[in-house]
Amino acid sequence: MTQSLSSPRTSKQPILTLQQHILQEQKRFPGASGEFSWLLSGITLATKMIQAQVRRAGLTDILGAAGETNVQGELQQKLDVYADEVLMHCLGVRESIGVLASEENEHPLILRAGSPDAKYAVVFDPLDGSSNIDVNGGVGTIFSIMKRPNDESASDPLKWLLQPGTQQVAAGYVVYSSSTMLVYSVGNGAHGFTLDPAIGAYVLSHENIRMPKVGKYYSVNEGNRDSFPPAYSRFLDRLRKGDFGHPYSSRYIGSLVPDFHRTMLKGGIFLYPPTADHPQGKLRLLYEANPIAFIAEQAGGIATNGQGRILDIHPESIHQRTPLIVGSETEMRELARCVAEPR
Ligand code: AHM
Ligand code: MG
């Protein structure tokens, strides 16, 4: 099937870039100085650099593997290390950021916590699902932004990070797949932008995303099923049998960002419950579950740890794990029913 190209002059839809959208959003905050859009531009620049390398991933076998020198004489890095360094670099120079934390580093990077200009903390997973790189599967970057606390706890940079997800001022992700797409929210809906590689700009393609109230797919690593708490097995049986209106199909990549992105656009449910190997869940609260839950709620979905709302959890450590169940209203309600059943 061929795709038709419409002329920008005749298209009814105005072309809106992410940069313009962020500036528009910022106007909603009286007295905003522009520093927040400058901060977000650090993330967009970094993700453009990351996607450029992700697109070349298969070539590293030809041009040099990680840890080797390639034909241009450059040292090849593993992509997740590269992604981490790019984000650290692009965000590290933004004066408004006091603290950075990443999945790749055990300890947070305290940049300028004492400075009055430093108002934000950013946490990120630079390249989630990176084992998918070897097979041309989708991967993603996930980020969450919090404000410096406005009480005495601000003197401890760790406290900037250990805030519940409700305190996120912005969150988002980039999915590197058949196209590169950035989805973000500042608490005013979730909006998606597709990178146009020809002009190097993220262009608004999915305004005010709404998660369908019910879907057709569930997404879970069924290999772990024997060690799920029994309520999850019961729930999966009921999904398959059609107890909730229709039989469900399964879709699972094993890469959170594209698995969630599909769930948000098509409806349904994504589950990473506690397992024998990961009794606290596998996914990380601060830079995986929280930003995904923020986006999900902004799109009209629900995100829990099986017991309560993800965004209400008070984190105790930066790399803390949590079960994550996120999806459409209908499936999330049925799961909550299964979990509450006496057994
Ligand atoms: P990573 O941070 O080491 O990449 O692991 C996180 C990934 C998620 O993207 C995905 O949802 C999950 O691990 C898949 O785990 P599993 O392979 O156990 O199903
Ligand atoms: Mg990860």
CSV table of C-alpha atoms and ligand atoms in Angstrom, one decimal:
chain,number,residue,atom,x,y,z
A,1,MET,CA,0.0,0.0,0.0
A,2,THR,CA,1.4,3.4,-0.9
A,3,GLN,CA,1.1,6.3,1.5
A,4,SER,CA,0.1,9.6,0.1
A,5,LEU,CA,2.1,12.8,1.0
A,6,SER,CA,0.1,15.9,1.6
A,7,SER,CA,1.6,19.3,1.1
A,8,PRO,CA,2.1,21.3,4.3
A,9,ARG,CA,0.4,24.2,2.7
A,10,THR,CA,-2.8,22.3,2.0
A,11,SER,CA,-2.9,20.1,5.2
A,12,LYS,CA,-5.6,21.4,7.5
A,13,GLN,CA,-3.6,20.3,10.6
A,14,PRO,CA,-1.0,23.0,11.7
A,15,ILE,CA,2.5,21.5,12.1
A,16,LEU,CA,3.4,21.7,15.7
A,17,THR,CA,6.9,20.7,17.0
A,18,LEU,CA,7.6,19.4,20.5
A,19,GLN,CA,9.5,22.6,21.2
A,20,GLN,CA,6.5,24.8,20.3
A,21,HIS,CA,4.2,22.5,22.3
A,22,ILE,CA,6.4,22.8,25.4
A,23,LEU,CA,6.5,26.6,25.1
A,24,GLN,CA,2.7,26.6,24.8
A,25,GLU,CA,2.4,24.4,27.9
A,26,GLN,CA,4.7,26.7,29.8
A,27,LYS,CA,2.5,29.7,29.2
A,28,ARG,CA,0.0,28.0,31.5
A,29,PHE,CA,2.3,28.7,34.4
A,30,PRO,CA,2.4,32.4,35.2
A,31,GLY,CA,5.9,33.7,35.7
A,32,ALA,CA,7.5,30.7,34.0
A,33,SER,CA,11.0,31.8,33.0
A,34,GLY,CA,11.7,29.3,30.2
A,35,GLU,CA,14.1,27.2,32.3
A,36,PHE,CA,11.7,24.2,32.2
A,37,SER,CA,11.5,24.2,28.4
A,38,TRP,CA,15.3,24.5,28.3
A,39,LEU,CA,15.5,21.5,30.6
A,40,LEU,CA,13.2,19.4,28.4
A,41,SER,CA,15.2,20.4,25.4
A,42,GLY,CA,18.1,18.6,27.0
A,43,ILE,CA,16.1,15.4,27.0
A,44,THR,CA,14.9,15.8,23.4
A,45,LEU,CA,18.5,16.5,22.2
A,46,ALA,CA,19.8,13.5,24.0
A,47,THR,CA,17.1,11.2,22.7
A,48,LYS,CA,17.8,12.3,19.1
A,49,MET,CA,21.5,11.4,19.6
A,50,ILE,CA,20.5,8.0,21.2
A,51,GLN,CA,18.1,7.2,18.3
A,52,ALA,CA,20.8,7.9,15.8
A,53,GLN,CA,23.0,5.2,17.4
A,54,VAL,CA,20.1,2.8,17.9
A,55,ARG,CA,19.4,3.0,14.2
A,56,ARG,CA,23.0,2.0,13.5
A,57,ALA,CA,23.1,-0.8,16.1
A,58,GLY,CA,23.3,-3.7,13.6
A,59,LEU,CA,26.3,-2.0,12.0
A,60,THR,CA,28.5,-2.3,15.1
A,61,ASP,CA,29.1,-6.0,14.2
A,62,ILE,CA,30.6,-4.8,10.9
A,63,LEU,CA,32.2,-1.5,12.1
A,64,GLY,CA,33.4,-2.8,15.5
A,65,ALA,CA,31.7,-4.4,18.6
A,66,ALA,CA,31.4,-2.8,22.0
A,67,GLY,CA,34.7,-2.3,23.6
A,68,GLU,CA,36.6,-2.5,20.3
A,69,THR,CA,37.9,0.2,18.0
A,70,ASN,CA,35.9,0.7,14.9
A,71,VAL,CA,37.1,1.4,11.4
A,72,GLN,CA,37.0,5.2,12.1
A,73,GLY,CA,39.3,4.6,15.1
A,74,GLU,CA,36.5,5.4,17.6
A,75,LEU,CA,36.0,3.2,20.7
A,76,GLN,CA,32.6,1.5,20.5
A,77,GLN,CA,30.5,1.6,23.6
A,78,LYS,CA,27.6,-0.5,24.6
A,79,LEU,CA,24.5,1.4,23.7
A,80,ASP,CA,23.1,1.6,27.2
A,81,VAL,CA,26.3,3.1,28.4
A,82,TYR,CA,26.3,5.6,25.5
A,83,ALA,CA,22.7,6.5,26.2
A,84,ASP,CA,23.5,7.2,29.8
A,85,GLU,CA,26.5,9.4,29.0
A,86,VAL,CA,24.5,11.4,26.4
A,87,LEU,CA,21.7,12.1,28.9
A,88,MET,CA,24.1,12.9,31.7
A,89,HIS,CA,26.0,15.3,29.4
A,90,CYS,CA,22.9,17.0,27.9
A,91,LEU,CA,21.2,17.4,31.3
A,92,GLY,CA,24.3,18.1,33.3
A,93,VAL,CA,24.8,21.5,31.7
A,94,ARG,CA,21.2,22.6,32.4
A,95,GLU,CA,21.5,25.1,35.4
A,96,SER,CA,18.0,24.3,36.6
A,97,ILE,CA,18.9,20.7,37.5
A,98,GLY,CA,20.3,20.0,40.9
A,99,VAL,CA,20.4,16.2,40.9
A,100,LEU,CA,20.4,13.4,38.3
A,101,ALA,CA,19.9,9.7,38.8
A,102,SER,CA,20.0,6.9,36.3
A,103,GLU,CA,19.4,3.2,36.2
A,104,GLU,CA,23.0,2.8,35.0
A,105,ASN,CA,24.6,4.4,38.1
A,106,GLU,CA,24.3,3.2,41.7
A,107,HIS,CA,24.5,6.7,43.2
A,108,PRO,CA,22.8,9.9,42.1
A,109,LEU,CA,24.9,12.7,40.5
A,110,ILE,CA,24.7,15.8,42.7
A,111,LEU,CA,25.3,18.7,40.3
A,112,ARG,CA,24.5,21.9,42.1
A,113,ALA,CA,22.0,21.1,44.9
A,114,GLY,CA,23.0,24.2,46.9
A,115,SER,CA,22.5,26.6,44.0
A,116,PRO,CA,19.3,28.7,44.1
A,117,ASP,CA,18.9,28.2,40.3
A,118,ALA,CA,18.7,24.4,40.8
A,119,LYS,CA,15.0,23.6,41.1
A,120,TYR,CA,14.6,20.1,39.5
A,121,ALA,CA,15.8,16.5,39.9
A,122,VAL,CA,15.6,14.2,36.9
A,123,VAL,CA,15.7,10.4,37.0
A,124,PHE,CA,15.9,8.3,33.9
A,125,ASP,CA,16.4,4.8,32.4
A,126,PRO,CA,18.6,5.7,29.5
A,127,LEU,CA,17.9,2.5,27.4
A,128,ASP,CA,15.4,0.2,28.8
A,129,GLY,CA,14.9,-3.3,27.3
A,130,SER,CA,18.4,-3.1,25.7
A,131,SER,CA,18.6,-6.9,25.3
A,132,ASN,CA,16.1,-6.3,22.4
A,133,ILE,CA,18.8,-4.4,20.5
A,134,ASP,CA,20.4,-7.6,19.3
A,135,VAL,CA,17.2,-8.7,17.5
A,136,ASN,CA,16.1,-5.3,16.2
A,137,GLY,CA,13.4,-5.1,18.8
A,138,GLY,CA,11.9,-1.9,20.2
A,139,VAL,CA,13.6,-0.2,23.1
A,140,GLY,CA,13.0,3.0,25.0
A,141,THR,CA,14.2,5.9,27.2
A,142,ILE,CA,12.1,6.8,30.3
A,143,PHE,CA,12.3,10.0,32.3
A,144,SER,CA,10.7,11.6,35.3
A,145,ILE,CA,11.2,15.2,36.6
A,146,MET,CA,10.6,16.3,40.2
A,147,LYS,CA,10.8,19.7,41.9
A,148,ARG,CA,13.2,20.4,44.7
A,149,PRO,CA,11.1,20.0,47.9
A,150,ASN,CA,10.2,23.3,49.4
A,151,ASP,CA,10.8,22.4,53.0
A,152,GLU,CA,14.0,21.7,55.1
A,153,SER,CA,14.4,18.3,53.3
A,154,ALA,CA,15.7,20.2,50.3
A,155,SER,CA,19.1,20.3,52.0
A,156,ASP,CA,19.4,16.5,51.3
A,157,PRO,CA,19.7,15.9,47.5
A,158,LEU,CA,18.5,12.3,48.0
A,159,LYS,CA,15.1,13.7,49.2
A,160,TRP,CA,14.7,15.5,45.9
A,161,LEU,CA,14.5,12.0,44.3
A,162,LEU,CA,12.6,10.1,47.0
A,163,GLN,CA,9.3,11.7,46.4
A,164,PRO,CA,6.1,9.9,45.5
A,165,GLY,CA,5.1,9.8,41.9
A,166,THR,CA,2.3,12.3,42.5
A,167,GLN,CA,5.0,14.9,42.8
A,168,GLN,CA,6.3,14.5,39.3
A,169,VAL,CA,6.1,17.8,37.4
A,170,ALA,CA,6.7,16.0,34.1
A,171,ALA,CA,7.4,12.5,32.8
A,172,GLY,CA,7.7,10.7,29.5
A,173,TYR,CA,9.3,8.2,27.4
A,174,VAL,CA,10.8,7.8,23.9
A,175,VAL,CA,10.1,4.6,22.0
A,176,TYR,CA,12.8,3.6,19.4
A,177,SER,CA,10.9,1.3,17.1
A,178,SER,CA,9.6,1.4,13.5
A,179,SER,CA,9.7,5.2,14.2
A,180,THR,CA,11.0,7.2,17.1
A,181,MET,CA,8.3,8.7,19.2
A,182,LEU,CA,8.3,10.8,22.3
A,183,VAL,CA,5.3,10.8,24.7
A,184,TYR,CA,5.3,13.3,27.5
A,185,SER,CA,3.0,15.0,30.0
A,186,VAL,CA,3.3,18.0,32.3
A,187,GLY,CA,0.0,17.0,33.9
A,188,ASN,CA,-2.2,18.3,31.1
A,189,GLY,CA,-2.8,15.2,29.1
A,190,ALA,CA,-0.4,12.9,27.4
A,191,HIS,CA,0.9,13.9,24.0
A,192,GLY,CA,2.9,12.0,21.4
A,193,PHE,CA,5.4,13.4,18.9
A,194,THR,CA,7.0,11.4,16.1
A,195,LEU,CA,10.5,12.2,15.1
A,196,ASP,CA,10.7,13.3,11.4
A,197,PRO,CA,14.2,12.1,10.6
A,198,ALA,CA,14.3,14.4,7.5
A,199,ILE,CA,14.0,17.6,9.5
A,200,GLY,CA,15.3,16.3,12.9
A,201,ALA,CA,12.2,17.5,14.8
A,202,TYR,CA,9.6,15.8,16.9
A,203,VAL,CA,6.3,16.6,15.3
A,204,LEU,CA,2.9,16.4,17.1
A,205,SER,CA,1.3,13.2,15.9
A,206,HIS,CA,-0.9,12.0,18.9
A,207,GLU,CA,-2.5,14.9,20.7
A,208,ASN,CA,-4.2,14.2,24.0
A,209,ILE,CA,-3.9,10.4,23.9
A,210,ARG,CA,-6.9,8.5,25.5
A,211,MET,CA,-6.4,4.9,26.5
A,212,PRO,CA,-9.5,2.9,25.4
A,213,LYS,CA,-11.7,1.8,28.3
A,214,VAL,CA,-11.2,-1.8,27.3
A,215,GLY,CA,-8.8,-3.7,25.0
A,216,LYS,CA,-8.2,-7.0,23.4
A,217,TYR,CA,-4.6,-7.8,24.6
A,218,TYR,CA,-2.8,-8.7,27.8
A,219,SER,CA,0.9,-8.3,28.1
A,220,VAL,CA,2.9,-10.4,30.6
A,221,ASN,CA,5.9,-12.8,30.7
A,222,GLU,CA,3.9,-16.0,31.0
A,223,GLY,CA,7.1,-18.0,31.5
A,224,ASN,CA,6.9,-16.7,35.1
A,225,ARG,CA,3.3,-17.7,35.6
A,226,ASP,CA,3.9,-20.6,38.0
A,227,SER,CA,5.3,-18.2,40.5
A,228,PHE,CA,2.8,-15.4,40.2
A,229,PRO,CA,0.5,-14.9,43.3
A,230,PRO,CA,-2.6,-17.1,42.6
A,231,ALA,CA,-4.9,-14.1,41.9
A,232,TYR,CA,-2.9,-13.3,38.8
A,233,SER,CA,-3.2,-16.8,37.4
A,234,ARG,CA,-6.9,-16.7,38.0
A,235,PHE,CA,-7.1,-13.4,36.2
A,236,LEU,CA,-5.2,-14.6,33.2
A,237,ASP,CA,-7.4,-17.7,33.0
A,238,ARG,CA,-10.5,-15.5,33.0
A,239,LEU,CA,-9.1,-13.1,30.3
A,240,ARG,CA,-8.4,-16.1,28.0
A,241,LYS,CA,-11.8,-17.7,28.6
A,242,GLY,CA,-13.6,-14.5,27.8
A,243,ASP,CA,-15.1,-13.9,31.2
A,244,PHE,CA,-14.8,-10.2,30.7
A,245,GLY,CA,-16.8,-10.0,27.5
A,246,HIS,CA,-14.4,-11.5,24.9
A,247,PRO,CA,-11.3,-13.8,24.8
A,248,TYR,CA,-8.0,-11.9,24.9
A,249,SER,CA,-4.9,-12.4,22.8
A,250,SER,CA,-1.4,-11.9,24.3
A,251,ARG,CA,1.3,-9.5,23.1
A,252,TYR,CA,4.7,-9.4,24.9
A,253,ILE,CA,8.0,-7.9,23.7
A,254,GLY,CA,9.8,-7.9,27.0
A,255,SER,CA,10.6,-4.2,26.6
A,256,LEU,CA,8.5,-2.0,28.8
A,257,VAL,CA,8.2,1.1,26.7
A,258,PRO,CA,6.8,-0.5,23.5
A,259,ASP,CA,4.8,-3.0,25.6
A,260,PHE,CA,3.2,-0.1,27.5
A,261,HIS,CA,2.9,2.2,24.4
A,262,ARG,CA,0.8,-0.5,22.6
A,263,THR,CA,-1.3,-1.0,25.8
A,264,MET,CA,-2.0,2.7,26.0
A,265,LEU,CA,-2.9,3.1,22.3
A,266,LYS,CA,-4.9,-0.1,21.9
A,267,GLY,CA,-6.2,-0.7,25.4
A,268,GLY,CA,-5.8,-3.8,27.5
A,269,ILE,CA,-3.4,-4.6,30.4
A,270,PHE,CA,0.3,-4.9,31.0
A,271,LEU,CA,1.4,-6.9,34.1
A,272,TYR,CA,4.7,-7.4,35.8
A,273,PRO,CA,3.6,-9.1,39.1
A,274,PRO,CA,5.9,-10.4,41.9
A,275,THR,CA,7.7,-13.6,40.9
A,276,ALA,CA,9.9,-16.1,42.6
A,277,ASP,CA,13.0,-14.4,41.2
A,278,HIS,CA,11.7,-10.9,41.9
A,279,PRO,CA,9.4,-11.1,44.9
A,280,GLN,CA,9.2,-7.2,45.0
A,281,GLY,CA,8.5,-7.1,41.2
A,282,LYS,CA,11.3,-6.5,38.7
A,283,LEU,CA,10.6,-3.0,37.4
A,284,ARG,CA,12.1,0.1,39.1
A,285,LEU,CA,9.7,2.5,40.8
A,286,LEU,CA,11.4,5.8,40.2
A,287,TYR,CA,12.4,5.7,36.6
A,288,GLU,CA,10.2,2.9,35.1
A,289,ALA,CA,6.9,2.6,37.0
A,290,ASN,CA,6.4,6.2,38.1
A,291,PRO,CA,6.7,7.9,34.7
A,292,ILE,CA,4.7,5.1,33.0
A,293,ALA,CA,2.0,5.4,35.7
A,294,PHE,CA,2.0,9.2,35.3
A,295,ILE,CA,1.5,9.0,31.5
A,296,ALA,CA,-1.1,6.2,31.9
A,297,GLU,CA,-3.2,8.2,34.3
A,298,GLN,CA,-3.0,11.3,32.1
A,299,ALA,CA,-4.4,9.1,29.3
A,300,GLY,CA,-7.3,7.9,31.4
A,301,GLY,CA,-5.7,4.6,32.5
A,302,ILE,CA,-4.8,3.1,35.8
A,303,ALA,CA,-1.5,1.9,37.3
A,304,THR,CA,-1.1,-0.1,40.5
A,305,ASN,CA,1.3,-2.4,42.2
A,306,GLY,CA,-1.6,-4.9,42.7
A,307,GLN,CA,-2.5,-3.3,46.1
A,308,GLY,CA,-2.6,0.4,45.5
A,309,ARG,CA,-1.8,3.3,43.2
A,310,ILE,CA,1.8,3.4,41.9
A,311,LEU,CA,1.9,7.2,42.2
A,312,ASP,CA,1.1,7.1,46.0
A,313,ILE,CA,4.1,4.9,46.9
A,314,HIS,CA,6.7,6.7,49.1
A,315,PRO,CA,10.1,5.6,47.7
A,316,GLU,CA,12.8,4.5,50.2
A,317,SER,CA,15.7,4.0,47.7
A,318,ILE,CA,16.5,5.1,44.2
A,319,HIS,CA,16.6,1.7,42.6
A,320,GLN,CA,13.6,0.3,44.5
A,321,ARG,CA,11.6,-2.3,42.6
A,322,THR,CA,7.8,-2.6,42.4
A,323,PRO,CA,5.2,-4.8,40.8
A,324,LEU,CA,3.6,-2.9,38.0
A,325,ILE,CA,0.1,-3.5,36.5
A,326,VAL,CA,-1.1,-0.8,34.2
A,327,GLY,CA,-3.9,-0.6,31.7
A,328,SER,CA,-7.5,0.2,30.8
A,329,GLU,CA,-10.2,0.9,33.3
A,330,THR,CA,-12.1,-2.4,32.6
A,331,GLU,CA,-9.2,-4.8,32.9
A,332,MET,CA,-7.7,-3.0,35.9
A,333,ARG,CA,-11.1,-3.1,37.7
A,334,GLU,CA,-11.4,-6.9,37.0
A,335,LEU,CA,-7.9,-7.5,38.2
A,336,ALA,CA,-8.6,-5.6,41.4
A,337,ARG,CA,-11.7,-7.8,41.9
A,338,CYS,CA,-9.6,-11.0,41.5
A,339,VAL,CA,-7.0,-9.8,44.0
A,340,ALA,CA,-9.7,-8.9,46.5
A,341,GLU,CA,-11.4,-12.3,46.3
A,342,PRO,CA,-11.0,-14.4,49.5
A,343,ARG,CA,-9.1,-17.6,48.8
B,1,AHM,P1,16.2,-3.7,32.0
B,1,AHM,O1,16.0,-2.4,32.7
B,1,AHM,O2,17.3,-4.5,32.5
B,1,AHM,O3,16.2,-3.5,30.5
B,1,AHM,O4,14.9,-4.6,32.3
B,1,AHM,C1,13.6,-4.0,32.2
B,1,AHM,C2,12.9,-4.8,31.2
B,1,AHM,C3,11.6,-4.1,30.8
B,1,AHM,O5,11.8,-3.3,29.7
B,1,AHM,C4,10.6,-5.2,30.5
B,1,AHM,O6,9.3,-4.9,30.8
B,1,AHM,C5,11.1,-6.3,31.5
B,1,AHM,O7,12.5,-6.0,31.8
B,1,AHM,C6,11.1,-7.6,30.9
B,1,AHM,O8,11.5,-8.6,31.8
B,1,AHM,P2,11.4,-10.1,31.5
B,1,AHM,O9,12.5,-10.4,30.5
B,1,AHM,O10,11.7,-10.7,32.9
B,1,AHM,O11,10.0,-10.4,31.0
B,2,MG,MG,15.2,-0.6,32.7
